Structure formats: structure tokens, C-alpha cells
XYZ file of C-alpha atoms in Angstrom:
726
model
C 21.475 -33.685 -87.068
C 20.550 -31.523 -90.388
C 23.433 -30.732 -92.586
C 23.441 -28.614 -96.102
C 26.803 -29.033 -97.658
C 27.510 -27.081 -101.270
C 29.137 -28.971 -104.381
C 30.245 -27.836 -107.426
C 30.742 -23.958 -106.089
C 30.977 -21.579 -109.084
C 34.583 -20.064 -108.037
C 37.348 -22.107 -108.438
C 38.485 -21.116 -104.850
C 35.611 -22.486 -103.039
C 36.154 -25.885 -101.902
C 34.091 -28.523 -104.092
C 32.507 -29.767 -101.033
C 31.063 -27.429 -97.916
C 29.809 -28.453 -94.673
C 27.937 -25.301 -92.922
C 26.282 -25.997 -90.315
C 22.432 -26.418 -89.508
C 20.557 -27.446 -87.237
C 16.653 -29.448 -87.048
C 15.337 -32.013 -85.448
C 13.590 -34.281 -87.984
C 13.501 -37.641 -86.117
C 10.772 -39.886 -87.366
C 9.407 -43.297 -86.325
C 7.667 -44.956 -88.472
C 4.268 -46.805 -86.485
C 2.614 -49.410 -88.479
C -0.813 -48.665 -87.171
C -0.196 -44.716 -89.099
C -1.487 -44.093 -92.310
C 0.907 -41.646 -94.186
C -1.971 -39.306 -94.947
C -4.735 -38.266 -94.737
C -7.179 -35.483 -96.159
C -7.942 -32.758 -93.382
C -9.002 -33.357 -89.535
C -10.529 -36.051 -89.238
C -10.762 -36.840 -93.408
C -9.849 -39.801 -95.801
C -6.703 -41.443 -94.849
C -4.726 -43.931 -97.057
C -5.416 -48.077 -95.975
C -1.207 -48.282 -97.341
C 0.285 -49.205 -94.035
C 3.742 -49.317 -92.918
C 5.184 -52.665 -92.102
C 8.371 -51.984 -89.647
C 9.498 -55.329 -89.981
C 9.960 -55.439 -93.582
C 13.947 -54.655 -95.000
C 13.925 -49.970 -96.013
C 16.943 -48.118 -97.994
C 18.356 -46.058 -94.310
C 18.898 -42.902 -96.677
C 16.885 -41.554 -99.570
C 18.025 -38.653 -102.485
C 15.555 -36.695 -103.044
C 16.770 -35.240 -107.261
C 13.802 -32.850 -107.554
C 12.597 -29.132 -105.421
C 9.807 -27.904 -104.572
C 6.425 -29.591 -103.560
C 7.580 -32.903 -105.189
C 10.294 -32.682 -102.849
C 8.709 -32.309 -99.971
C 5.816 -34.938 -101.262
C 8.495 -37.829 -100.737
C 9.747 -36.598 -97.268
C 7.219 -37.115 -95.561
C 6.790 -41.317 -96.815
C 10.462 -41.202 -96.443
C 9.792 -39.816 -92.671
C 7.060 -42.016 -92.197
C 8.843 -45.151 -93.085
C 12.002 -43.765 -90.652
C 14.062 -43.044 -94.098
C 16.917 -40.151 -93.652
C 16.236 -38.151 -96.758
C 18.972 -35.429 -98.891
C 18.098 -32.770 -99.945
C 19.601 -31.478 -103.127
C 19.069 -27.771 -104.094
C 19.798 -24.136 -106.368
C 21.495 -21.595 -105.032
C 18.005 -18.920 -104.928
C 16.316 -23.264 -103.261
C 18.511 -22.816 -100.657
C 15.640 -21.808 -98.218
C 13.504 -23.534 -99.094
C 10.507 -25.772 -97.177
C 12.192 -29.354 -98.618
C 15.350 -28.155 -98.423
C 14.405 -27.296 -94.397
C 12.621 -30.595 -94.124
C 15.623 -33.129 -95.203
C 17.625 -34.003 -92.771
C 20.890 -33.551 -95.149
C 21.035 -30.555 -98.040
C 23.604 -29.807 -100.537
C 23.555 -27.140 -102.957
C 24.079 -27.885 -106.733
C 25.045 -24.387 -108.664
C 22.994 -21.456 -109.490
C 19.693 -21.049 -110.167
C 18.965 -22.251 -113.668
C 18.081 -26.075 -114.088
C 20.544 -27.126 -116.992
C 23.760 -25.544 -114.504
C 22.455 -27.257 -111.543
C 19.045 -29.983 -111.786
C 19.967 -31.244 -114.568
C 23.297 -31.666 -113.672
C 23.563 -35.331 -113.698
C 27.435 -35.039 -112.350
C 26.773 -33.468 -109.389
C 23.721 -34.963 -108.149
C 25.786 -38.248 -108.780
C 28.460 -36.253 -106.214
C 25.858 -34.998 -103.567
C 24.918 -39.365 -103.963
C 28.384 -40.713 -103.425
C 29.425 -37.260 -100.717
C 25.993 -38.428 -98.852
C 25.951 -41.839 -98.921
C 22.196 -42.734 -100.429
C 21.164 -45.775 -101.480
C 18.322 -44.833 -103.380
C 17.511 -41.748 -105.845
C 13.862 -40.632 -105.492
C 13.979 -38.437 -108.902
C 10.321 -36.638 -108.406
C 8.803 -35.726 -111.585
C 9.950 -33.447 -114.397
C 13.760 -32.803 -114.116
C 15.990 -36.275 -114.491
C 13.228 -38.576 -114.074
C 12.901 -39.188 -117.582
C 16.548 -39.401 -118.001
C 18.274 -42.809 -119.423
C 21.236 -42.253 -118.568
C 20.579 -40.765 -115.178
C 18.791 -43.816 -114.049
C 21.708 -46.034 -115.883
C 24.309 -44.010 -114.273
C 22.911 -44.675 -110.630
C 22.812 -48.365 -111.201
C 26.303 -48.545 -112.255
C 26.978 -47.466 -109.112
C 24.711 -49.373 -106.934
C 22.339 -46.618 -106.508
C 19.388 -47.372 -106.799
C 16.582 -45.453 -109.362
C 13.187 -45.445 -107.736
C 11.374 -45.505 -111.368
C 11.466 -47.638 -113.690
C 14.460 -49.787 -115.376
C 16.854 -47.194 -118.204
C 15.703 -49.644 -120.260
C 11.936 -49.266 -119.840
C 12.633 -45.260 -119.628
C 14.540 -45.675 -122.599
C 11.415 -47.607 -124.395
C 8.707 -45.605 -123.372
C 9.847 -42.451 -122.295
C 10.857 -41.950 -125.579
C 7.599 -40.362 -127.403
C 9.421 -41.353 -130.600
C 10.459 -44.695 -129.412
C 7.111 -45.630 -127.327
C 4.932 -45.545 -129.825
C 6.340 -48.391 -132.613
C 6.332 -50.060 -129.319
C 3.432 -49.695 -128.262
C 1.836 -50.581 -132.097
C 3.697 -53.822 -132.018
C 2.055 -54.409 -128.909
C -1.488 -53.689 -130.235
C -1.889 -50.418 -129.035
C -4.592 -48.169 -129.798
C -2.569 -45.480 -131.835
C -3.103 -42.192 -132.802
C -2.383 -41.553 -136.360
C 1.462 -40.130 -136.322
C 5.192 -40.056 -138.184
C 6.770 -42.727 -136.213
C 10.781 -40.804 -136.217
C 12.453 -38.115 -135.142
C 11.688 -34.565 -137.281
C 15.222 -33.423 -138.006
C 13.903 -29.811 -138.608
C 10.789 -27.238 -140.175
C 10.962 -28.221 -143.540
C 10.249 -31.423 -142.463
C 7.840 -30.570 -140.091
C 6.103 -28.916 -142.553
C 6.119 -32.035 -145.395
C 5.288 -34.808 -142.766
C 2.765 -32.212 -141.085
C 1.125 -32.014 -144.682
C 1.556 -35.978 -145.215
C -0.673 -36.768 -142.153
C -2.422 -33.832 -142.415
C -3.277 -30.895 -140.384
C -4.531 -30.097 -137.355
C -0.933 -31.841 -136.041
C 0.240 -32.181 -132.824
C 3.735 -30.599 -132.232
C 5.328 -32.064 -128.969
C 9.432 -33.124 -127.929
C 10.512 -37.169 -127.398
C 11.129 -36.651 -124.265
C 8.887 -33.790 -122.841
C 5.257 -33.764 -120.845
C 3.773 -31.502 -118.773
C 2.647 -29.572 -122.017
C 5.986 -27.883 -121.964
C 7.260 -28.752 -125.789
C 3.480 -28.990 -127.357
C 2.161 -27.064 -130.041
C -1.104 -27.742 -132.203
C -0.121 -26.392 -136.398
C -3.274 -25.412 -138.586
C -0.552 -24.869 -141.614
C 2.489 -24.990 -142.909
C 3.547 -21.276 -141.282
C 2.342 -22.227 -138.120
C 4.551 -25.904 -138.398
C 7.483 -24.223 -139.106
C 7.082 -21.296 -136.378
C 5.759 -23.295 -133.364
C 8.437 -26.554 -134.056
C 11.081 -23.717 -133.687
C 9.311 -22.761 -130.563
C 8.453 -25.595 -129.157
C 12.146 -27.243 -129.649
C 13.394 -24.161 -128.337
C 11.457 -25.205 -124.972
C 12.142 -29.512 -125.229
C 16.451 -28.137 -124.681
C 15.302 -25.590 -121.898
C 13.364 -28.190 -120.224
C 14.423 -31.291 -120.775
C 18.213 -30.881 -122.262
C 16.747 -33.028 -125.413
C 15.128 -31.078 -128.114
C 14.041 -34.218 -130.461
C 10.815 -33.484 -132.192
C 7.941 -35.946 -133.065
C 5.204 -34.915 -134.991
C 1.695 -36.839 -135.268
C -2.005 -36.484 -136.166
C -4.323 -33.982 -133.273
C -7.394 -35.185 -132.620
C -9.364 -32.609 -132.466
C -11.975 -31.799 -129.282
C -10.933 -35.084 -127.325
C -10.446 -36.229 -123.542
C -7.340 -36.403 -122.223
C -7.797 -39.459 -119.950
C -4.887 -41.058 -118.066
C -4.521 -44.107 -115.882
C -2.379 -45.182 -113.099
C 0.156 -48.039 -113.194
C 2.282 -49.861 -110.687
C 4.970 -53.039 -110.982
C 7.001 -55.214 -109.277
C 10.674 -56.451 -110.442
C 8.115 -59.900 -109.797
C 6.241 -58.884 -113.355
C 2.879 -57.915 -110.895
C 1.738 -55.282 -112.461
C -1.296 -53.700 -111.736
C -3.645 -50.045 -113.033
C -4.952 -47.858 -110.375
C -7.672 -46.402 -112.687
C -8.368 -43.517 -114.585
C -8.124 -39.688 -113.883
C -9.570 -36.984 -115.813
C -7.204 -34.551 -117.437
C -9.121 -32.487 -119.805
C -9.548 -29.057 -118.392
C -5.562 -27.562 -119.612
C -4.076 -24.644 -121.027
C -1.182 -24.387 -123.832
C -1.750 -28.771 -123.203
C -0.926 -28.207 -119.009
C -3.550 -28.999 -117.242
C -5.390 -27.702 -114.012
C -7.497 -29.345 -112.695
C -7.997 -33.398 -112.445
C -10.448 -35.862 -111.439
C -10.865 -39.137 -111.143
C -12.700 -40.917 -111.098
C -13.661 -40.084 -114.882
C -17.573 -38.414 -115.620
C -17.156 -40.044 -119.059
C -15.824 -43.846 -118.713
C -18.173 -47.040 -118.286
C -17.531 -49.842 -116.237
C -16.463 -51.425 -119.746
C -13.992 -48.796 -121.244
C -12.191 -48.353 -117.977
C -11.334 -52.378 -118.286
C -10.249 -52.309 -121.500
C -7.890 -49.325 -120.828
C -6.851 -50.380 -117.780
C -5.504 -53.714 -119.886
C -4.079 -52.169 -122.922
C -1.930 -49.713 -119.917
C -0.644 -52.566 -118.518
C -0.173 -54.146 -121.643
C 1.956 -51.703 -122.966
C 3.907 -52.412 -119.336
C 4.666 -55.686 -119.686
C 5.974 -55.156 -123.208
C 8.493 -53.665 -121.554
C 9.109 -54.717 -118.412
C 7.554 -52.205 -116.660
C 8.066 -51.524 -112.678
C 7.487 -48.710 -110.008
C 5.000 -45.691 -110.766
C 3.507 -44.815 -114.796
C 0.889 -43.472 -115.826
C -0.247 -44.082 -120.103
C -2.131 -41.473 -120.898
C -4.730 -41.686 -123.630
C -7.290 -39.363 -125.899
C -10.627 -40.238 -126.109
C -12.891 -39.017 -128.605
C -17.087 -38.943 -128.206
C -17.572 -42.329 -128.835
C -15.194 -43.301 -126.283
C -12.733 -44.394 -129.330
C -9.491 -44.219 -127.155
C -5.902 -44.237 -128.853
C -2.530 -44.203 -126.675
C -0.749 -40.816 -126.453
C 2.102 -41.458 -124.448
C 3.668 -43.275 -121.631
C 5.228 -40.964 -118.553
C 7.867 -43.083 -116.795
C 7.787 -40.999 -113.647
C 5.413 -39.847 -110.670
C 2.887 -37.694 -111.985
C 2.095 -34.371 -110.685
C -1.233 -35.305 -110.459
C -1.248 -38.931 -108.248
C -2.781 -37.676 -105.368
C -6.453 -38.690 -106.815
C -5.875 -42.276 -107.144
C -4.424 -42.314 -103.654
C -7.446 -40.575 -102.282
C -9.920 -42.841 -104.123
C -8.012 -46.119 -104.054
C -5.898 -45.170 -100.876
C -3.049 -46.922 -101.587
C 0.246 -44.433 -101.665
C 2.351 -44.701 -104.810
C 4.955 -42.833 -103.150
C 5.265 -45.302 -100.295
C 5.033 -48.782 -103.060
C 7.752 -46.746 -105.277
C 10.254 -47.331 -102.493
C 9.300 -50.657 -101.557
C 10.041 -51.406 -104.788
C 12.592 -49.792 -105.425
C 13.913 -51.916 -103.192
C 12.264 -55.169 -104.743
C 9.562 -56.070 -102.556
C 6.109 -57.739 -104.250
C 3.065 -55.459 -104.713
C 1.056 -56.488 -101.737
C -2.245 -55.118 -103.448
C -4.033 -57.673 -106.618
C -6.004 -55.883 -109.457
C -9.526 -57.285 -108.228
C -8.438 -55.119 -104.612
C -8.614 -52.501 -106.592
C -12.154 -50.415 -106.956
C -13.161 -46.618 -106.855
C -13.753 -45.223 -103.543
C -15.432 -42.229 -103.023
C -14.655 -39.096 -106.029
C -11.872 -36.814 -106.207
C -10.767 -33.738 -107.350
C -7.552 -31.483 -107.970
C -7.219 -28.097 -108.474
C -3.681 -27.322 -109.615
C -3.119 -23.288 -108.068
C -0.294 -21.449 -109.423
C 1.616 -17.803 -109.161
C -0.544 -16.927 -112.848
C -2.321 -14.114 -113.850
C -5.293 -16.000 -115.429
C -6.822 -13.012 -116.991
C -3.289 -13.336 -119.015
C -4.399 -16.497 -122.137
C -5.723 -18.299 -118.846
C -2.576 -17.978 -117.843
C 0.991 -16.043 -117.336
C 3.232 -16.908 -114.966
C 4.022 -13.965 -111.849
C 6.461 -14.064 -109.444
C 6.856 -12.226 -106.936
C 7.440 -13.221 -102.749
C 4.024 -14.554 -100.234
C 3.249 -12.221 -98.048
C 0.836 -13.884 -96.264
C -0.408 -17.591 -96.970
C -2.480 -20.152 -95.544
C -4.122 -22.884 -96.875
C -7.131 -24.763 -96.499
C -5.654 -27.817 -95.049
C -8.282 -27.289 -92.145
C -10.850 -28.294 -93.885
C -12.055 -31.864 -93.116
C -11.427 -33.736 -96.857
C -8.698 -31.395 -97.450
C -4.850 -32.220 -98.808
C -2.611 -29.218 -99.705
C 0.510 -30.764 -101.005
C 3.152 -27.327 -101.383
C 6.699 -26.902 -101.434
C 6.297 -23.592 -100.100
C 4.826 -21.525 -97.159
C 4.645 -17.600 -96.072
C 7.262 -15.485 -96.987
C 8.596 -17.881 -99.625
C 9.671 -16.938 -103.139
C 8.411 -17.265 -106.367
C 10.963 -16.830 -108.799
C 10.577 -16.760 -113.362
C 13.246 -20.035 -112.571
C 10.882 -23.019 -111.868
C 7.431 -23.787 -112.665
C 5.186 -21.366 -110.659
C 2.791 -24.044 -108.633
C 1.862 -23.219 -105.157
C -0.199 -26.189 -104.405
C -2.000 -29.032 -105.257
C -5.645 -28.522 -103.926
C -6.903 -31.806 -103.319
C -10.430 -32.333 -102.031
C -12.958 -35.624 -101.647
C -15.865 -37.220 -101.063
C -18.403 -39.281 -101.371
C -19.281 -38.934 -104.679
C -18.378 -35.868 -107.246
C -20.899 -33.386 -106.100
C -19.325 -33.264 -102.313
C -15.784 -33.222 -103.821
C -16.999 -29.754 -106.108
C -18.720 -28.252 -102.867
C -16.088 -29.277 -100.493
C -13.229 -27.215 -103.461
C -15.385 -24.427 -103.695
C -15.362 -24.109 -99.540
C -11.359 -24.956 -99.894
C -10.734 -21.619 -102.381
C -12.808 -19.363 -100.997
C -10.810 -19.468 -98.008
C -7.311 -19.715 -99.187
C -5.380 -16.792 -98.444
C -2.332 -16.079 -101.110
C -0.535 -12.934 -101.286
C 2.231 -11.428 -102.196
C 1.936 -12.707 -106.145
C -1.050 -13.446 -109.002
C -2.778 -16.319 -108.819
C -4.656 -18.766 -110.677
C -7.921 -19.271 -107.763
C -10.715 -16.586 -109.515
C -10.266 -19.439 -113.103
C -10.747 -22.308 -110.808
C -13.691 -21.221 -108.527
C -15.526 -20.303 -111.471
C -14.499 -24.140 -113.760
C -15.856 -25.881 -111.174
C -19.254 -24.315 -110.612
C -19.856 -23.794 -114.431
C -22.407 -25.783 -115.820
C -20.780 -27.406 -118.413
C -17.642 -28.794 -116.003
C -20.857 -29.635 -113.146
C -22.700 -31.757 -115.548
C -19.704 -32.851 -117.070
C -19.362 -31.963 -120.605
C -15.612 -31.423 -120.883
C -12.642 -31.834 -124.010
C -9.282 -30.395 -123.706
C -10.810 -27.371 -125.325
C -13.259 -26.500 -123.007
C -11.410 -23.427 -121.574
C -11.337 -21.674 -124.936
C -15.016 -23.110 -125.915
C -16.491 -21.752 -122.709
C -13.830 -18.105 -122.369
C -14.077 -17.374 -126.356
C -12.908 -13.869 -125.211
C -10.311 -15.673 -122.308
C -11.108 -15.697 -118.716
C -12.971 -12.238 -117.451
C -13.409 -13.383 -113.672
C -16.543 -14.021 -112.278
C -20.138 -12.769 -114.300
C -22.055 -11.170 -111.262
C -25.440 -10.625 -110.998
C -26.942 -6.907 -109.967
C -27.716 -9.145 -105.972
C -24.442 -9.982 -105.689
C -22.608 -6.519 -106.718
C -25.012 -5.452 -103.876
C -24.441 -7.832 -101.523
C -19.924 -6.676 -102.119
C -21.275 -3.190 -101.498
C -22.456 -3.521 -98.099
C -19.538 -4.819 -97.491
C -17.063 -2.364 -99.149
C -19.463 0.150 -96.787
C -19.587 -1.633 -93.741
C -15.392 -2.324 -93.801
C -15.373 1.997 -94.314
C -17.446 2.045 -91.403
C -15.692 -0.246 -89.107
C -12.455 1.531 -90.483
C -13.918 4.961 -89.239
C -14.798 4.203 -86.034
C -11.353 2.268 -85.158
C -9.972 5.904 -86.975
C -12.400 7.653 -84.640
C -11.736 5.544 -80.816
C -8.116 6.002 -81.424
C -8.034 9.569 -82.306
C -10.726 9.991 -79.262
C -8.279 8.352 -76.985
C -6.131 11.137 -77.922
C -7.114 13.959 -77.541
C -9.653 13.052 -74.447
C -12.238 14.246 -76.383
C -16.580 13.182 -76.093
C -17.673 10.904 -77.761
C -18.172 12.050 -81.990
C -18.892 8.712 -83.709
C -22.230 9.153 -85.668
C -24.941 7.408 -85.547
C -24.918 6.003 -89.141
C -23.230 6.580 -92.355
C -23.285 7.664 -95.675
C -21.240 6.567 -98.730
C -21.456 6.185 -102.540
C -19.982 3.027 -102.719
C -18.944 1.739 -106.677
C -17.710 -1.656 -108.254
C -16.865 -0.457 -112.107
C -19.798 2.338 -113.007
C -22.287 0.390 -110.575
C -22.929 2.779 -108.692
C -25.554 3.108 -104.912
C -24.917 5.280 -102.569
C -26.051 3.515 -98.856
C -26.700 4.159 -96.108
C -24.290 1.658 -92.730
C -26.761 1.961 -88.871
C -24.314 0.408 -86.680
C -27.265 -1.893 -84.803
C -27.924 -4.558 -81.977
C -30.074 -6.802 -83.244
C -31.687 -9.440 -81.103
C -28.470 -9.019 -78.797
C -25.832 -9.194 -81.476
C -24.124 -6.486 -83.074
C -25.019 -6.250 -86.554
C -24.245 -3.057 -89.471
C -28.393 -2.008 -90.535
C -27.555 -1.547 -94.115
C -29.880 0.825 -96.692
C -29.411 0.632 -100.264
C -30.614 4.012 -102.578
C -33.313 3.834 -99.915
C -34.866 1.315 -101.943
C -33.950 -2.051 -99.503
C -32.344 -2.936 -95.721
C -29.599 -6.007 -95.243
C -28.769 -6.652 -92.203
C -24.638 -7.905 -91.984
C -23.677 -9.514 -89.107
C -20.395 -7.650 -87.360
C -18.673 -10.724 -86.610
C -15.015 -9.803 -88.055
C -11.977 -7.875 -87.613
C -10.205 -5.624 -90.080
C -7.343 -7.872 -89.868
C -9.514 -11.106 -90.949
C -8.589 -11.945 -94.471
C -11.032 -14.356 -94.046
C -14.772 -13.103 -93.171
C -17.332 -15.712 -92.501
C -20.436 -12.894 -92.755
C -23.670 -13.400 -92.804
C -26.204 -11.572 -95.069
C -29.656 -11.014 -93.249
C -29.230 -14.719 -92.006
C -27.474 -16.389 -95.505
C -23.854 -17.051 -94.728
C -21.347 -15.640 -97.611
C -17.664 -16.424 -97.902
C -15.266 -13.746 -98.595
C -11.994 -11.982 -98.815
C -10.468 -8.540 -97.295
C -8.051 -8.026 -99.945
C -6.658 -4.618 -98.950
C -8.377 -1.302 -98.049
C -6.515 2.102 -98.396
C -7.231 5.426 -96.863
C -7.929 7.024 -100.714
C -11.448 4.784 -100.430
C -10.599 1.936 -102.045
C -11.754 -1.535 -100.339
C -10.231 -5.064 -102.252
C -12.771 -8.200 -101.445
C -12.399 -11.308 -102.553
C -15.988 -13.152 -104.217
C -15.896 -16.944 -105.414
C -12.066 -16.320 -105.843
C -12.767 -13.309 -108.446
C -11.358 -9.375 -106.830
C -13.620 -6.663 -107.064
C -12.062 -3.349 -106.050
C -14.874 -1.303 -104.845
C -14.528 2.434 -104.268
C -16.246 3.444 -100.855
C -16.533 7.132 -100.692
C -18.420 9.980 -98.206
C -21.278 11.011 -99.713
C -20.084 14.391 -99.605
C -16.680 13.709 -101.056
C -18.434 11.200 -103.790
C -19.598 14.978 -106.438
C -15.784 16.085 -106.304
C -15.403 12.943 -108.100
C -16.963 14.187 -111.418
C -13.763 17.206 -111.321
C -11.476 14.694 -111.330
C -8.853 13.747 -115.021
C -9.733 10.790 -116.866
C -6.434 8.577 -116.518
C -4.083 8.512 -119.651
C -5.180 5.757 -122.058
C -1.869 3.450 -123.456
C -2.629 2.512 -127.652
C -1.368 -1.115 -126.713
C -2.328 -1.490 -130.631
C 1.677 0.778 -130.247
C 3.676 -0.584 -127.652
C 4.663 -3.695 -127.085
C 4.559 -4.638 -122.900
C 5.990 -7.582 -121.640
C 3.051 -9.398 -120.723
C 4.986 -11.503 -117.690
C 8.138 -12.120 -115.993
C 10.551 -13.607 -117.937
C 13.963 -14.033 -119.889
C 14.381 -12.819 -123.656
C 15.173 -15.049 -125.971
C 15.316 -13.288 -129.082
C 14.304 -9.750 -130.642
C 13.463 -10.084 -133.814
C 13.164 -6.058 -134.677
C 15.110 -3.316 -134.690
C 14.480 0.249 -135.092
C 13.389 2.038 -138.382
C 12.212 -1.678 -139.608
C 8.778 -1.975 -140.621
C 7.053 -4.546 -139.058
C 3.196 -6.724 -140.461
C 0.804 -6.726 -138.350
C 1.511 -10.007 -135.952
C 4.676 -9.747 -137.082
C 7.074 -11.473 -134.315
C 9.070 -9.045 -133.353
C 10.413 -10.885 -129.824
C 10.472 -14.360 -127.787
C 10.484 -14.597 -123.833
C 10.585 -17.528 -121.724
C 8.868 -18.281 -118.433
C 9.366 -20.362 -116.112
C 10.385 -22.567 -119.619
C 7.935 -21.678 -121.297
C 8.697 -19.579 -124.852
C 5.674 -17.074 -125.868
C 6.029 -15.410 -128.890
C 5.337 -11.261 -129.063
C 3.887 -10.120 -131.944
C 3.050 -6.719 -132.954
C -0.994 -4.857 -132.587
C -0.351 -3.630 -136.200
C 1.531 -2.378 -138.875
C 4.589 -0.017 -138.470
C 7.849 0.936 -138.020
C 9.501 0.462 -135.344
C 10.231 3.274 -132.674
C 12.200 2.319 -129.991
C 13.597 -1.193 -128.728
C 13.813 -1.638 -124.836
C 15.430 -5.364 -124.956
C 18.086 -7.203 -125.470
C 18.847 -11.228 -126.127
C 19.347 -12.593 -122.620
C 17.743 -10.249 -120.423
C 15.728 -10.157 -117.721
C 12.456 -8.388 -118.326
C 9.412 -7.430 -115.545
C 5.713 -7.957 -116.220
C 4.332 -4.266 -117.499
C 7.903 -3.707 -118.939
C 8.208 -1.761 -122.566
C 9.188 -4.113 -125.069
C 9.221 -2.326 -128.473
C 7.267 0.725 -129.020
C 6.231 1.933 -133.048
C 6.028 5.375 -134.443
């Protein structure tokens, strides 16, 4: 039986606990011979085995949502543990809710009214009889008060003790403890920074550049770099607002920013009997806005000795606070392999799958065992590095805007590449799911595994090429470009990688002429197949003779790159193919092995395989193909129609210096100008919050405000005109 509860309804006339029915078979039997995850068909398995004789919880509540809730539920099912999902009203039909044995609605969409409500979640624990709570990451996962409240009610928090969370989850206190434990440290201010002016004073004492960050933060939120007094004031204000929105805690700290470092973290795992091990490192240097985009394990940069020293310091710090469960100690590493303690995340980390892949240890399984009081079965000498794993975070974001501004919408078509060997997809969405502006825009954590880095990256390229996502903008084009970019492939990376490799922003895959001609050839073939299909349908209706021409002539263009193309359907060695003649100079053969309804096209150009996607086509002669992750719009016109294009009027161009358009959907947090006000070039005019990140929007030039189309608290769509200058 699958039960759906509602707790804390918004209307006072609604019962506090409303039981709704929903049937779903969720029985799962744990088998000692079965591992918890596999990486694709016939892929790499965990060596973690479930012991059916070991005591366990009977029911666990997951105080989170999305993919991490699904992740925890899967392990619980394998262990034979019943699960309870808590959710906001907009998440009521989400995958994690359907997967759980019971579901509890805890409030409206805003996190502070649902997923951050300790009292309502505690009520759900009592009502459902859950014996333990897994907090996932984010939300209440590092909230010491919540962990203590659960302990006071004899409910196990699947994570560290409230004392450890208080010591390490607070970045201000953690630095003091780390210094006493002789951990390598970044210079900084050991205390809370109260306001903008104190931030400026502390920043000058430390010396610019500085990192301004939330004490209770994580995931890149509430973090900004300042290079001068002006940026210190602005970034303190914006980061403080993000911290309050994301964590319910707006305390801030300031530390020295190490320019151009690597970001390398160590996974630790401890039990309640004093045993702590490190599960090696994760390289997390590919970031935008201090949020990780691609991670891998191990790091190409660490030698065995540095790995050992960093791992031992991570364990040393954990022992200093009596730590148990899973945790992550993060370090900044400079070009000489000097490392400095950055922070400790007292929770399960987003990127934990790559550690699971290279160690064979299911971290969620171990967290649940440790919470129940069992000892770790693995010793430090047992932990090696098996193969290589890479994780790409697939987001509903537009990578052409600041390397990724959020996108919202419904997934009209969705097929992940989990059928490919050595591929793992951690996702909380399915076809038809809604990506809303209230939560993190993560679609999937895509992990690939191989015997070495080259194999893992090759599988990642295949997986990204085969990943079908329609309905929302996504960042696959950026991910696909990075994993084949020379600096990344050679391991020459740092946290500055994105702005250094793409100084003018990401522009998509830059094609060579032969690649453009391949796209032009395939687009012409798509047009031919459509013409043949339409002609066949017309003949059936009119019972006329076959009027399909022997060949088809087009003018095909990608932007300003144009070619004249003749396509002739032929049989070559008994196989249906298209003979392509480009500008009368060369011939190419493309195998006719795809349908117009296929999303993924595994085509062959003169016998050479290539994977592309047919994104869309329309009656006006536009075909959109996806190649190497990037979308290309091609105009395919019959030769007779193409000569009339020069008579078409030019499209009007918007003056973006005078008109401020919202670059993303979001909520207006503040409006700094009014009609008639004179503004300077670059002056802040408003702040828009999207997925808990606050984005300052500025004037494109000096001038007088002519129009203000927004107000504080209003929800805006991507492309909405916000402010216009005279």
C-alpha cells in the first residue's frame, strides 16, 4: 500500500492530517547476493553486499526531494526498509513521491514553507512512525537543531551527531577547530562578519581578492569573490540574501581567495565506534559560480603521497570532532600540490556516485548501517582505486548565459542513456516532469565508469550524445564540449577553467567546414525523407501515379555557411542510401537507416559512424540537429524557393543596451530604479532570484529610465522586458 498524507494544510478548515489513498506495489526483498547499483547493462557493480541477518530500521523518512530522495529510496528498497517521502504541493506527482511507500505533503512550493520546516517534518515522522530520517543534501542536512530535535524524540538522524554538525557544519567554528587540529589552513578571519562595512574592513586586513561565503552554506550558494571594496559591499549583500533563502541562516565569513587553484575533496566514512576511513579524492575544479559542473575520481593531479597526506588530515579532522557517518573534507590545492582546508560538508555529497564507482562502496548503505550502530566492515588498507569515474551534472540551464542560467518547463520527451554499459543516471525526473523555479534545476547526475580516464570520458561522450531531453533548455552542449577540450583531456584544469577556456562565454561547438557539410547533408536527407513521406500520403489520398522525383535539389544553410545540395535515393550493395552531391564537387553516401520520428540518429557518412539528434523540423524548411551536444538550426529550401529569400525583409534587432530583458525565469527580489531616474552604465537596477541564486542585473548604458515593468516579489519569465531606457 502506498499512502499519501497531507500535513500543515494552508487552510485552517482543512484537517491537519488528511489521509489520501494511492495504491502502488512497492514490496522489495533484500537479497544478500544482490548489489545495490549497476553501471548500465552488464556494467560495474558495487562490492557492497547486504547482510540479511544484520539488524536494520523498519522505516526511514527522507527529508529531501528529487534525485537524492530517489537515490536513498532505492537503497532502502534493496535493504527491505520501508520509506516515507515528504514533499511540497508542487512535488506531489514527482518520481520520488511515487517511489516511496508513504508520502506526506508538508506545505507549499517555497522551501522555507515546506522542506525547511522542522516542525512539520517532525510531525510527519511521528505520524508515520519512521524510526530514522535521511536528510540527503541541502535543506536540513546540516541543521544541528533539526538533528538534535530528532535525537530528543528517539529518532535516528542518518548523518553525524548534532555536535559534529555544529562543529563542522558551521564554517566559522570549523576553521577554529581545524587550526587547533593542525590542519593546513587558508588565511582568513575567524569570526562572523556582521555587515557590509565590517566585510570591507576584514577584506582589507586579509588583502584582496577575498571569498565571501555563507557560514552554513554549500553547493555554491551564498559565495562570491570580491576584488575591491565596491565588490565586497555588493557581494556581501547578495550572498547574505542567498544564504537566508537557501539555508535559513545568513551568517557570513570572509577568507583569502586563492587564485587559480584546484578544488579537491576527500570522502570520509566513520562509525560510532571510532573507526574512520577516507575513500580517496574527487576532483571538483570545473565550476561556475562556485558550483561544481563536472567531477571525477581520482584526480589526475595527486600523487600517492599527497593523496595519503590529504586523506590522513581529513580523518584527523573528523576524529577531532568525534565524527561518524559520511562526510566530505574539501581542500584548495595550488600548483605545487600545497593543500589548504576549505570546509567540511557534514552530509552526503552530491557527487558521491563517482566515489562509489571507484571504491565499490555504497555510501548510502553504509550511512544507514552506521546510524543503526553497526561497525564499518572495511579497513583503510582495503580501500584502493578501481578504474576511473566521471560525473556530469545535467542541468536545466542555458549554458550560453553565464555558463548556465536556469531554465524552467515541462520535459515533453526524455530518455536517459542508462542502457549504455558503464553508465549510471541519478535522476528524480521522468518524461512529463516539471522543472520549476523553486528548486535546484538539476535534471540528472550522469556518471560513467571505465578502466581508465580515457575509457570513462569516451563513454561519457557517447552518453551525452544519446541523452534525449526536450521541453527545457539544458547544459549538455557545454558538458560535451568540455570533456573533449584539450586542456581538460590533458588534466590541465583549475577552478578558473571555464573563464580561461571560454573567455567570451560559451558559444557552442565550433565546427570545421567538413563538419558543417555533414550537418548540411543530413538535414537535406531529412528533408528528402519528409518529402517522400508527404508525397506517399498524397498519392494514397488521390490514387495518382508515383510522382516522386528521382533526385531533390536544395540550398542548405547554417548561419552564413551555404551549400547547394542534390540528394538522390539509391541502393548501394543492397542497402538503401542517399547519394549527396555538394556544390557539384563531391559525393557523400549516408545510409538510410533512420526514421523521422527518431530522436537519436546513428548515421553513417561514407561508412563512418556518427551520432546526432533530430531536434525538430517544420514546414517552412527549418531543420534543427544536435551534434556533439550543440544545437544547430539549418534552413533547408528547395532550390527554386531559395532564390526568393533575398526579397524577404530583415528581422528587427533589439537594442539590448536600452532594453533590459530577463535572462532567466525567476522572482524579483528588489527593484533599485524608477521611471525618470538617471542611471549610470553598469548600475544595478534590479535583483532576480532563480533557483535560490540571486542575480544582479545592471543598466547597459547611461540614460534615463523610461519604463519599469516589474515590482518586488513578482515572478518573471525568461525574455520578459524588465526595464527600458529613453
